[in-house]
mmCIF file of C-alpha atoms and ligand atoms in Angstrom:
data_model
loop_
_atom_site.group_PDB
_atom_site.id
_atom_site.type_symbol
_atom_site.label_atom_id
_atom_site.label_comp_id
_atom_site.label_asym_id
_atom_site.label_seq_id
_atom_site.Cartn_x
_atom_site.Cartn_y
_atom_site.Cartn_z
ATOM 1 C CA MET A 1 3.181 29.801 -7.513
ATOM 2 C CA THR A 2 4.980 28.934 -4.279
ATOM 3 C CA ALA A 3 5.285 25.305 -3.228
ATOM 4 C CA ASP A 4 2.826 26.001 -0.409
ATOM 5 C CA ALA A 5 0.224 27.410 -2.824
ATOM 6 C CA ARG A 6 0.473 24.440 -5.208
ATOM 7 C CA GLN A 7 -2.553 22.154 -5.122
ATOM 8 C CA ARG A 8 -1.614 18.798 -3.601
ATOM 9 C CA VAL A 9 -1.963 15.782 -5.889
ATOM 10 C CA ALA A 10 -3.085 12.275 -4.909
ATOM 11 C CA LEU A 11 -3.194 8.999 -6.823
ATOM 12 C CA VAL A 12 -5.823 6.347 -6.041
ATOM 13 C CA THR A 13 -6.038 2.864 -7.588
ATOM 14 C CA GLY A 14 -9.297 0.954 -7.841
ATOM 15 C CA ALA A 15 -10.929 4.370 -7.681
ATOM 16 C CA ALA A 16 -14.041 3.690 -9.748
ATOM 17 C CA ALA A 17 -16.126 1.977 -7.067
ATOM 18 C CA GLY A 18 -16.573 1.177 -3.409
ATOM 19 C CA ILE A 19 -13.851 2.236 -0.981
ATOM 20 C CA GLY A 20 -11.623 3.698 -3.723
ATOM 21 C CA ARG A 21 -14.379 5.950 -4.966
ATOM 22 C CA SER A 22 -15.146 7.165 -1.454
ATOM 23 C CA ILE A 23 -11.437 7.850 -0.824
ATOM 24 C CA THR A 24 -11.209 9.779 -4.091
ATOM 25 C CA GLU A 25 -14.215 11.933 -3.208
ATOM 26 C CA ARG A 26 -12.860 12.561 0.297
ATOM 27 C CA LEU A 27 -9.436 13.649 -0.968
ATOM 28 C CA VAL A 28 -11.119 16.031 -3.436
ATOM 29 C CA ALA A 29 -13.169 17.445 -0.547
ATOM 30 C CA ASP A 30 -9.840 17.857 1.310
ATOM 31 C CA GLY A 31 -8.682 20.087 -1.571
ATOM 32 C CA MET A 32 -6.555 17.642 -3.528
ATOM 33 C CA LEU A 33 -6.406 16.934 -7.254
ATOM 34 C CA VAL A 34 -6.876 13.169 -7.628
ATOM 35 C CA ILE A 35 -5.369 11.020 -10.372
ATOM 36 C CA ALA A 36 -7.781 8.077 -10.376
ATOM 37 C CA GLY A 37 -6.943 4.704 -11.934
ATOM 38 C CA ASP A 38 -9.094 1.628 -12.458
ATOM 39 C CA ILE A 39 -9.793 -1.072 -15.057
ATOM 40 C CA ASP A 40 -13.487 -0.070 -15.071
ATOM 41 C CA GLU A 41 -13.591 2.771 -17.595
ATOM 42 C CA THR A 42 -17.367 3.261 -17.254
ATOM 43 C CA GLY A 43 -16.965 3.683 -13.515
ATOM 44 C CA LEU A 44 -14.079 6.095 -14.057
ATOM 45 C CA ALA A 45 -16.233 8.219 -16.393
ATOM 46 C CA ALA A 46 -18.957 8.436 -13.721
ATOM 47 C CA LEU A 47 -16.374 9.375 -11.100
ATOM 48 C CA ARG A 48 -14.931 12.077 -13.358
ATOM 49 C CA ALA A 49 -18.403 13.470 -14.050
ATOM 50 C CA HIS A 50 -18.934 14.010 -10.319
ATOM 51 C CA GLY A 51 -15.398 15.232 -9.675
ATOM 52 C CA GLY A 52 -15.937 18.927 -10.348
ATOM 53 C CA GLY A 53 -12.765 19.044 -12.479
ATOM 54 C CA GLN A 54 -10.691 17.755 -9.547
ATOM 55 C CA VAL A 55 -10.522 14.116 -10.706
ATOM 56 C CA ILE A 56 -8.356 13.065 -13.635
ATOM 57 C CA THR A 57 -8.971 9.490 -14.709
ATOM 58 C CA GLN A 58 -6.866 7.009 -16.610
ATOM 59 C CA ARG A 59 -7.340 3.300 -17.205
ATOM 60 C CA CYS A 60 -4.873 1.491 -14.978
ATOM 61 C CA ASP A 61 -4.463 -2.210 -14.320
ATOM 62 C CA VAL A 62 -2.366 -2.486 -11.164
ATOM 63 C CA THR A 63 -1.041 -5.895 -12.240
ATOM 64 C CA ASP A 64 0.587 -4.321 -15.305
ATOM 65 C CA GLU A 65 3.769 -2.397 -14.470
ATOM 66 C CA ALA A 66 3.667 -0.130 -17.539
ATOM 67 C CA SER A 67 0.076 0.816 -16.698
ATOM 68 C CA VAL A 68 0.957 1.734 -13.098
ATOM 69 C CA ALA A 69 4.065 3.634 -14.199
ATOM 70 C CA ALA A 70 1.949 5.654 -16.651
ATOM 71 C CA LEU A 71 -0.523 6.583 -13.890
ATOM 72 C CA ALA A 72 2.325 7.779 -11.666
ATOM 73 C CA ASP A 73 3.861 9.731 -14.558
ATOM 74 C CA LEU A 74 0.509 11.448 -15.129
ATOM 75 C CA ALA A 75 0.626 12.605 -11.515
ATOM 76 C CA ALA A 76 4.201 13.813 -11.989
ATOM 77 C CA ASP A 77 2.998 15.930 -14.939
ATOM 78 C CA HIS A 78 0.748 17.765 -12.463
ATOM 79 C CA GLY A 79 3.570 18.877 -10.207
ATOM 80 C CA GLY A 80 4.513 15.610 -8.563
ATOM 81 C CA LEU A 81 2.657 13.371 -6.213
ATOM 82 C CA ASP A 82 1.861 14.127 -2.580
ATOM 83 C CA ALA A 83 -0.262 11.088 -1.695
ATOM 84 C CA ALA A 84 -0.946 7.630 -3.101
ATOM 85 C CA VAL A 85 -3.540 5.091 -2.045
ATOM 86 C CA ALA A 86 -2.975 1.509 -3.213
ATOM 87 C CA ASN A 87 -6.569 0.365 -2.940
ATOM 88 C CA ALA A 88 -7.363 -1.985 -5.868
ATOM 89 C CA GLY A 89 -8.005 -5.515 -4.676
ATOM 90 C CA LYS A 90 -10.516 -8.352 -4.405
ATOM 91 C CA GLY A 91 -10.955 -11.711 -2.712
ATOM 92 C CA ALA A 92 -11.733 -15.206 -3.935
ATOM 93 C CA TYR A 93 -13.205 -18.060 -1.927
ATOM 94 C CA GLY A 94 -11.770 -21.577 -2.104
ATOM 95 C CA LEU A 95 -10.285 -24.164 0.240
ATOM 96 C CA ILE A 96 -6.544 -24.669 -0.288
ATOM 97 C CA VAL A 97 -6.744 -28.321 -1.365
ATOM 98 C CA GLU A 98 -9.242 -27.405 -4.085
ATOM 99 C CA HIS A 99 -7.823 -24.015 -5.011
ATOM 100 C CA PRO A 100 -6.691 -23.623 -8.639
ATOM 101 C CA LEU A 101 -3.183 -22.209 -8.955
ATOM 102 C CA GLU A 102 -4.493 -19.633 -11.435
ATOM 103 C CA THR A 103 -6.886 -18.185 -8.823
ATOM 104 C CA TRP A 104 -4.143 -18.056 -6.170
ATOM 105 C CA GLN A 105 -1.856 -16.282 -8.646
ATOM 106 C CA GLU A 106 -4.591 -13.834 -9.705
ATOM 107 C CA ILE A 107 -5.254 -12.728 -6.121
ATOM 108 C CA ILE A 108 -1.543 -12.456 -5.234
ATOM 109 C CA ASP A 109 -0.932 -10.460 -8.431
ATOM 110 C CA LEU A 110 -3.782 -8.051 -7.734
ATOM 111 C CA CYS A 111 -3.666 -7.668 -3.946
ATOM 112 C CA LEU A 112 0.090 -7.900 -3.302
ATOM 113 C CA THR A 113 2.052 -7.309 -6.514
ATOM 114 C CA GLY A 114 -0.384 -4.531 -7.465
ATOM 115 C CA VAL A 115 0.409 -2.754 -4.193
ATOM 116 C CA PHE A 116 4.147 -3.297 -4.744
ATOM 117 C CA LEU A 117 3.924 -1.731 -8.215
ATOM 118 C CA THR A 118 1.881 1.190 -6.895
ATOM 119 C CA VAL A 119 4.351 1.872 -4.074
ATOM 120 C CA LYS A 120 7.268 1.472 -6.498
ATOM 121 C CA HIS A 121 6.026 3.980 -9.067
ATOM 122 C CA ALA A 122 4.293 6.374 -6.680
ATOM 123 C CA GLY A 123 7.472 6.398 -4.594
ATOM 124 C CA ARG A 124 9.515 7.139 -7.724
ATOM 125 C CA VAL A 125 7.670 10.390 -8.519
ATOM 126 C CA MET A 126 6.514 11.410 -5.043
ATOM 127 C CA ASN A 127 7.445 14.785 -3.602
ATOM 128 C CA ASP A 128 9.417 14.795 -0.357
ATOM 129 C CA GLY A 129 7.060 14.692 2.605
ATOM 130 C CA GLY A 130 4.403 12.656 0.770
ATOM 131 C CA SER A 131 2.181 9.915 2.178
ATOM 132 C CA ILE A 132 1.389 6.440 0.863
ATOM 133 C CA VAL A 133 -1.536 4.405 2.217
ATOM 134 C CA ASN A 134 -1.869 0.719 1.387
ATOM 135 C CA ILE A 135 -5.321 -0.812 1.823
ATOM 136 C CA ALA A 136 -4.980 -4.267 3.377
ATOM 137 C CA SER A 137 -7.755 -5.993 5.337
ATOM 138 C CA LEU A 138 -8.723 -7.408 8.700
ATOM 139 C CA ASN A 139 -7.567 -10.621 6.989
ATOM 140 C CA ALA A 140 -3.961 -9.351 7.166
ATOM 141 C CA ILE A 141 -4.023 -10.298 10.851
ATOM 142 C CA GLN A 142 -7.142 -12.492 11.207
ATOM 143 C CA PRO A 143 -7.259 -15.695 9.162
ATOM 144 C CA SER A 144 -10.331 -16.950 7.353
ATOM 145 C CA ALA A 145 -10.757 -20.519 6.137
ATOM 146 C CA GLY A 146 -11.383 -20.386 2.395
ATOM 147 C CA MET A 147 -9.458 -17.133 1.869
ATOM 148 C CA ALA A 148 -5.817 -18.305 1.784
ATOM 149 C CA ALA A 149 -4.629 -16.219 -1.149
ATOM 150 C CA TYR A 150 -6.380 -13.053 0.051
ATOM 151 C CA CYS A 151 -5.220 -13.400 3.674
ATOM 152 C CA THR A 152 -1.658 -14.111 2.553
ATOM 153 C CA ALA A 153 -1.591 -11.187 0.119
ATOM 154 C CA LYS A 154 -2.993 -8.768 2.694
ATOM 155 C CA ALA A 155 -0.505 -9.914 5.358
ATOM 156 C CA GLY A 156 2.181 -9.285 2.751
ATOM 157 C CA VAL A 157 0.874 -5.760 2.209
ATOM 158 C CA ALA A 158 1.332 -5.010 5.920
ATOM 159 C CA MET A 159 5.002 -6.064 5.770
ATOM 160 C CA LEU A 160 5.597 -4.355 2.411
ATOM 161 C CA THR A 161 4.343 -1.154 4.050
ATOM 162 C CA LYS A 162 6.957 -1.360 6.809
ATOM 163 C CA VAL A 163 9.819 -2.006 4.365
ATOM 164 C CA ALA A 164 8.652 0.868 2.141
ATOM 165 C CA ALA A 165 8.446 3.187 5.154
ATOM 166 C CA MET A 166 12.091 2.371 5.949
ATOM 167 C CA GLU A 167 13.268 2.873 2.372
ATOM 168 C CA LEU A 168 11.357 6.100 1.670
ATOM 169 C CA GLY A 169 11.839 7.691 5.072
ATOM 170 C CA ASP A 170 14.921 9.634 4.016
ATOM 171 C CA ARG A 171 12.628 11.673 1.758
ATOM 172 C CA ALA A 172 10.177 12.127 4.655
ATOM 173 C CA ILE A 173 7.661 9.969 2.780
ATOM 174 C CA ARG A 174 5.394 8.108 5.184
ATOM 175 C CA VAL A 175 3.859 4.718 4.395
ATOM 176 C CA ASN A 176 0.974 3.188 6.372
ATOM 177 C CA THR A 177 -1.479 0.311 6.148
ATOM 178 C CA VAL A 178 -5.235 0.657 6.617
ATOM 179 C CA ALA A 179 -7.021 -2.611 7.376
ATOM 180 C CA PRO A 180 -10.806 -2.496 6.910
ATOM 181 C CA GLY A 181 -13.235 -4.972 8.404
ATOM 182 C CA LEU A 182 -16.531 -5.663 6.626
ATOM 183 C CA VAL A 183 -17.438 -2.711 4.389
ATOM 184 C CA GLU A 184 -20.649 -2.672 2.349
ATOM 185 C CA THR A 185 -19.503 -2.543 -1.309
ATOM 186 C CA ALA A 186 -20.117 -4.526 -4.483
ATOM 187 C CA ALA A 187 -17.197 -6.735 -3.469
ATOM 188 C CA THR A 188 -18.996 -7.916 -0.321
ATOM 189 C CA SER A 189 -22.494 -8.252 -1.793
ATOM 190 C CA GLY A 190 -22.048 -12.048 -1.683
ATOM 191 C CA PHE A 191 -21.648 -11.970 2.106
ATOM 192 C CA PHE A 192 -24.948 -10.103 2.377
ATOM 193 C CA MET A 193 -26.693 -12.913 0.441
ATOM 194 C CA VAL A 194 -25.503 -15.786 2.626
ATOM 195 C CA PRO A 195 -27.729 -16.089 5.700
ATOM 196 C CA GLY A 196 -25.887 -15.471 8.955
ATOM 197 C CA VAL A 197 -22.578 -14.186 7.588
ATOM 198 C CA VAL A 198 -23.130 -10.463 8.052
ATOM 199 C CA GLU A 199 -24.731 -11.102 11.442
ATOM 200 C CA GLU A 200 -21.580 -12.989 12.465
ATOM 201 C CA PHE A 201 -19.369 -10.164 11.198
ATOM 202 C CA VAL A 202 -21.345 -7.639 13.244
ATOM 203 C CA GLU A 203 -21.412 -9.852 16.339
ATOM 204 C CA ASN A 204 -17.600 -10.040 16.142
ATOM 205 C CA THR A 205 -17.191 -6.260 16.204
ATOM 206 C CA THR A 206 -17.193 -4.337 19.440
ATOM 207 C CA VAL A 207 -19.232 -1.463 17.966
ATOM 208 C CA GLY A 208 -22.129 -3.533 16.612
ATOM 209 C CA ARG A 209 -22.189 -2.614 12.930
ATOM 210 C CA PHE A 210 -20.433 -3.109 9.602
ATOM 211 C CA ALA A 211 -18.714 -0.216 7.823
ATOM 212 C CA GLN A 212 -19.533 2.069 4.928
ATOM 213 C CA PRO A 213 -16.763 3.174 2.513
ATOM 214 C CA ASP A 214 -16.653 6.624 4.140
ATOM 215 C CA ASP A 215 -15.444 5.020 7.392
ATOM 216 C CA ILE A 216 -12.296 3.956 5.541
ATOM 217 C CA ALA A 217 -11.959 7.270 3.688
ATOM 218 C CA ASP A 218 -11.939 9.078 7.074
ATOM 219 C CA MET A 219 -8.801 7.184 8.111
ATOM 220 C CA VAL A 220 -7.100 7.649 4.739
ATOM 221 C CA SER A 221 -7.842 11.388 4.863
ATOM 222 C CA PHE A 222 -6.121 11.551 8.262
ATOM 223 C CA LEU A 223 -3.087 9.581 7.063
ATOM 224 C CA VAL A 224 -2.483 11.786 4.010
ATOM 225 C CA GLY A 225 -3.306 14.978 5.901
ATOM 226 C CA PRO A 226 -1.282 17.389 8.025
ATOM 227 C CA GLY A 227 -2.286 15.807 11.354
ATOM 228 C CA SER A 228 -0.291 12.599 10.855
ATOM 229 C CA THR A 229 3.233 13.737 9.966
ATOM 230 C CA PHE A 230 4.784 11.606 12.758
ATOM 231 C CA VAL A 231 2.866 8.495 11.682
ATOM 232 C CA SER A 232 4.684 5.962 9.501
ATOM 233 C CA ALA A 233 5.015 2.162 9.177
ATOM 234 C CA GLY A 234 1.725 1.892 11.043
ATOM 235 C CA PHE A 235 -1.079 -0.671 10.776
ATOM 236 C CA PHE A 236 -4.497 0.878 11.328
ATOM 237 C CA SER A 237 -7.470 -1.420 11.820
ATOM 238 C CA VAL A 238 -10.756 0.162 10.769
ATOM 239 C CA ASP A 239 -12.849 -2.851 11.657
ATOM 240 C CA GLY A 240 -15.132 -1.820 14.507
ATOM 241 C CA GLY A 241 -13.008 -3.848 16.917
ATOM 242 C CA ALA A 242 -13.401 -7.118 15.007
ATOM 243 C CA SER A 243 -9.702 -7.924 15.279
ATOM 244 C CA THR A 244 -10.302 -8.682 18.974
ATOM 245 C CA LYS A 245 -12.536 -11.639 18.135
ATOM 246 C CA ARG A 246 -12.680 -14.091 15.221
ATOM 247 C CA TYR A 247 -13.554 -14.133 11.549
ATOM 248 C CA PRO A 248 -16.938 -15.608 10.506
ATOM 249 C CA ASP A 249 -16.930 -19.312 9.711
ATOM 250 C CA LEU A 250 -17.279 -19.014 5.933
ATOM 251 C CA PRO A 251 -17.034 -22.738 5.048
ATOM 252 C CA SER A 252 -19.945 -23.554 7.407
ATOM 253 C CA ALA A 253 -21.995 -20.626 6.094
ATOM 254 C CA PHE A 254 -21.486 -21.647 2.468
ATOM 255 C CA ALA A 255 -22.236 -25.298 3.320
ATOM 256 C CA ARG A 256 -25.557 -24.221 4.916
ATOM 257 C CA LEU A 257 -26.359 -22.327 1.717
ATOM 258 C CA VAL A 258 -25.643 -25.281 -0.574
ATOM 259 C CA GLY A 259 -27.343 -27.785 1.763
ATOM 260 C CA PRO A 260 -26.363 -31.346 2.669
ATOM 261 C CA THR A 261 -24.305 -33.336 0.168
ATOM 262 C CA PRO A 262 -26.383 -36.302 -1.143
ATOM 263 C CA SER A 263 -24.945 -39.623 0.097
HETATM 264 N N1 LIG B 301 -15.289 -4.262 1.183
HETATM 265 C C1 LIG B 301 -14.704 -4.822 2.251
HETATM 266 O O1 LIG B 301 -15.357 -5.337 3.168
HETATM 267 C C2 LIG B 301 -13.202 -4.812 2.368
HETATM 268 C C3 LIG B 301 -12.648 -5.267 3.572
HETATM 269 C C4 LIG B 301 -11.270 -5.286 3.714
HETATM 270 C C5 LIG B 301 -10.470 -4.835 2.689
HETATM 271 N N2 LIG B 301 -11.038 -4.398 1.523
HETATM 272 C C6 LIG B 301 -10.136 -3.957 0.471
HETATM 273 O O2 LIG B 301 -10.497 -2.677 0.052
HETATM 274 C C7 LIG B 301 -10.150 -2.506 -1.326
HETATM 275 C C8 LIG B 301 -11.364 -2.025 -2.096
HETATM 276 O O3 LIG B 301 -12.400 -2.967 -1.947
HETATM 277 P P1 LIG B 301 -13.925 -2.620 -2.317
HETATM 278 O O4 LIG B 301 -14.756 -3.369 -1.360
HETATM 279 O O5 LIG B 301 -14.105 -1.172 -2.486
HETATM 280 O O6 LIG B 301 -14.037 -3.355 -3.731
HETATM 281 P P2 LIG B 301 -14.913 -2.955 -5.025
HETATM 282 O O7 LIG B 301 -15.026 -4.228 -5.811
HETATM 283 O O8 LIG B 301 -16.144 -2.224 -4.643
HETATM 284 O O9 LIG B 301 -13.955 -1.950 -5.807
HETATM 285 C C9 LIG B 301 -12.708 -2.392 -6.256
HETATM 286 C C10 LIG B 301 -12.286 -1.546 -7.455
HETATM 287 O O10 LIG B 301 -10.996 -2.050 -7.885
HETATM 288 C C11 LIG B 301 -11.025 -2.149 -9.309
HETATM 289 N N3 LIG B 301 -10.050 -3.132 -9.778
HETATM 290 C C12 LIG B 301 -10.161 -4.468 -9.798
HETATM 291 N N4 LIG B 301 -9.081 -5.022 -10.362
HETATM 292 C C13 LIG B 301 -8.256 -4.000 -10.712
HETATM 293 C C14 LIG B 301 -6.988 -3.923 -11.331
HETATM 294 N N5 LIG B 301 -6.355 -5.032 -11.748
HETATM 295 N N6 LIG B 301 -6.429 -2.701 -11.509
HETATM 296 C C15 LIG B 301 -7.082 -1.577 -11.109
HETATM 297 N N7 LIG B 301 -8.303 -1.576 -10.534
HETATM 298 C C16 LIG B 301 -8.876 -2.781 -10.334
HETATM 299 C C17 LIG B 301 -12.456 -2.541 -9.641
HETATM 300 O O11 LIG B 301 -12.771 -2.254 -10.993
HETATM 301 C C18 LIG B 301 -13.239 -1.687 -8.646
HETATM 302 O O12 LIG B 301 -13.549 -0.413 -9.176
HETATM 303 C C19 LIG B 301 -9.612 -3.855 -1.787
HETATM 304 O O13 LIG B 301 -8.207 -3.874 -1.704
HETATM 305 C C20 LIG B 301 -10.208 -4.809 -0.781
HETATM 306 O O14 LIG B 301 -9.452 -5.997 -0.643
HETATM 307 C C21 LIG B 301 -12.382 -4.384 1.339
#
């Protein structure tokens, strides 16, 4: 088989649900074989069942270096890696003065160190000319009270992307950041339960809606595809224009939910 005829291989972390699942399905539709990692083995089995033989799953905890290395090595066994999407991540709410160190560390480990490990091991096995996409957040550039660890980790992802683009450029590997605004997934179900929060998110966009996971997958598909070979070290907001305005006032929204503190 010539190099051109070889099926392209992608790796996606946090692939079992939400944005990661949508990205996985989009890359399969684009003709790629996807090596999908997640800690949710039930979700991975469901993803595999719908993958038409084009999704290979393996349990992968992105905070565990050996686990990430094994996922990358699995991709290498299939002819090397052409694309990697460092997607696994989650937020945690808490004001800094009350924030337990363990929670801060957990979010930094998952959202920042997990991306570092994914870039490290994907970059190690990636074919020349490959593409890495790191999923950050609107919070990489727009602060939110109550989200210090998440905002800090996501801002770190944006800078990590630029450094990785410099270091991997001599192999024509491109590295870019995608920064979603509010996307309807299990991770954001809490926002949908607090009166006013989603309305504020939507009001702060310029397009008047929140996103679905496919909105993010569209951008990732472009960044790993043939139409973006001159695009590297970029930061791509997929937030409906929300970066032009301000983040919802989460402390006030949560205070309204809990009600007045008894005096
Ligand atoms: N949903 C949004 O509004 C939104 C906005 C901005 C950025 N993001 C980012 O997009 C990414 C995906 O978010 P989502 O909304 O799809 O979340 P989600 O909770 O729907 O899915 C996240 C997936 O990551 C997996 N995961 C969690 N910890 C893991 C670990 N240690 N190793 C491997 N997998 C792990 C989960 O099992 C889950 O399948 C995250 O990085 C998130 O920060 C989401």
